[in-house]
């Protein structure tokens, strides 16, 4: 059984903050590198987010999911982050 560590929680919160407020991406990407993440799944998401931002200048959960097409668990991880980091998320707010 997986037990989330404090580090995992913080890494998930960083990713969630960028997904929910994409305007924060530039600042965060200037402070943190993918190698700063210890959770491999979150490291892969952060790396994909950084790539999407560099290529498109914006971030959406759909674009990040597409950038992670080689990870079979990408959708599951992104969905969990999206919901767990925003308790007020409703279907009408999802693109």
Short mmCIF file of C-alpha atoms in Angstrom, two decimals:
data_model
loop_
_atom_site.label_atom_id
_atom_site.label_comp_id
_atom_site.label_asym_id
_atom_site.label_seq_id
_atom_site.Cartn_x
_atom_site.Cartn_y
_atom_site.Cartn_z
CA UNK A 1 0.00 0.00 0.00
CA UNK A 2 1.33 3.44 -0.99
CA UNK A 3 1.54 6.08 1.72
CA UNK A 4 2.06 9.63 0.56
CA UNK A 5 5.02 11.40 2.14
CA UNK A 6 5.18 15.08 2.99
CA UNK A 7 7.50 15.57 0.01
CA UNK A 8 5.00 13.86 -2.32
CA UNK A 9 2.25 16.08 -0.95
CA UNK A 10 4.27 19.24 -1.59
CA UNK A 11 5.30 18.15 -5.08
CA UNK A 12 1.65 17.38 -5.92
CA UNK A 13 0.63 20.80 -4.62
CA UNK A 14 3.21 22.54 -6.81
CA UNK A 15 1.96 20.72 -9.90
CA UNK A 16 -1.66 21.41 -8.97
CA UNK A 17 -0.95 25.10 -8.44
CA UNK A 18 0.56 25.39 -11.93
CA UNK A 19 -2.36 23.52 -13.51
CA UNK A 20 -4.93 25.68 -11.72
CA UNK A 21 -3.05 28.96 -12.17
CA UNK A 22 -0.96 28.62 -15.34
CA UNK A 23 0.20 32.22 -14.98
CA UNK A 24 2.46 31.01 -12.15
CA UNK A 25 4.35 28.64 -14.47
CA UNK A 26 7.07 31.08 -15.51
CA UNK A 27 8.05 31.85 -11.91
CA UNK A 28 7.97 28.24 -10.78
CA UNK A 29 9.93 26.98 -13.78
CA UNK A 30 12.64 29.54 -12.99
CA UNK A 31 12.90 28.19 -9.43
CA UNK A 32 12.57 24.42 -9.80
CA UNK A 33 14.02 21.84 -12.16
CA UNK A 34 12.49 18.38 -12.79
CA UNK A 35 15.43 16.92 -10.89
CA UNK A 36 14.19 18.73 -7.76
CA UNK A 37 11.24 16.30 -7.61
CA UNK A 38 11.80 13.02 -5.81
CA UNK A 39 8.55 11.31 -6.87
CA UNK A 40 9.21 9.91 -10.36
CA UNK A 41 5.62 10.37 -11.54
CA UNK A 42 5.55 14.01 -10.41
CA UNK A 43 8.99 14.57 -11.91
CA UNK A 44 7.66 13.31 -15.28
CA UNK A 45 4.59 15.55 -15.04
CA UNK A 46 6.67 18.60 -14.13
CA UNK A 47 9.04 17.91 -17.01
CA UNK A 48 6.09 17.59 -19.42
CA UNK A 49 4.57 20.80 -18.06
CA UNK A 50 7.85 22.63 -18.60
CA UNK A 51 8.06 21.26 -22.15
CA UNK A 52 4.48 22.29 -22.96
CA UNK A 53 5.08 25.76 -21.54
CA UNK A 54 8.26 26.24 -23.60
CA UNK A 55 6.56 25.04 -26.79
CA UNK A 56 3.12 26.63 -26.39
CA UNK A 57 3.55 29.44 -23.87
CA UNK A 58 0.63 28.11 -21.83
CA UNK A 59 -0.31 25.01 -19.87
CA UNK A 60 -3.45 22.91 -19.79
CA UNK A 61 -4.02 19.49 -18.32
CA UNK A 62 -4.93 18.24 -21.81
CA UNK A 63 -1.66 19.45 -23.34
CA UNK A 64 0.36 17.99 -20.47
CA UNK A 65 -1.45 14.67 -20.85
CA UNK A 66 -0.62 14.60 -24.55
CA UNK A 67 3.03 15.38 -23.80
CA UNK A 68 3.08 12.39 -21.44
CA UNK A 69 1.63 9.97 -24.02
CA UNK A 70 4.41 7.46 -23.34
CA UNK A 71 3.35 6.96 -19.69
CA UNK A 72 0.40 4.61 -19.36
CA UNK A 73 -0.48 6.05 -15.95
CA UNK A 74 -0.38 9.72 -17.02
CA UNK A 75 -4.15 10.27 -17.18
CA UNK A 76 -4.72 8.67 -13.80
CA UNK A 77 -1.99 10.74 -12.12
CA UNK A 78 -3.10 14.01 -13.72
CA UNK A 79 -6.75 13.38 -12.84
CA UNK A 80 -5.80 12.71 -9.22
CA UNK A 81 -3.73 15.87 -9.05
CA UNK A 82 -6.46 17.94 -10.68
CA UNK A 83 -9.12 16.81 -8.23
CA UNK A 84 -7.03 16.57 -5.05
CA UNK A 85 -5.49 20.01 -5.41
CA UNK A 86 -8.76 21.81 -6.09
CA UNK A 87 -11.67 20.73 -3.88
CA UNK A 88 -13.98 23.19 -5.66
CA UNK A 89 -13.39 21.73 -9.11
CA UNK A 90 -16.61 20.97 -10.95
CA UNK A 91 -17.32 19.48 -14.34
CA UNK A 92 -18.29 22.88 -15.73
CA UNK A 93 -14.78 24.20 -14.98
CA UNK A 94 -13.01 21.46 -16.90
CA UNK A 95 -12.09 22.14 -20.53
#
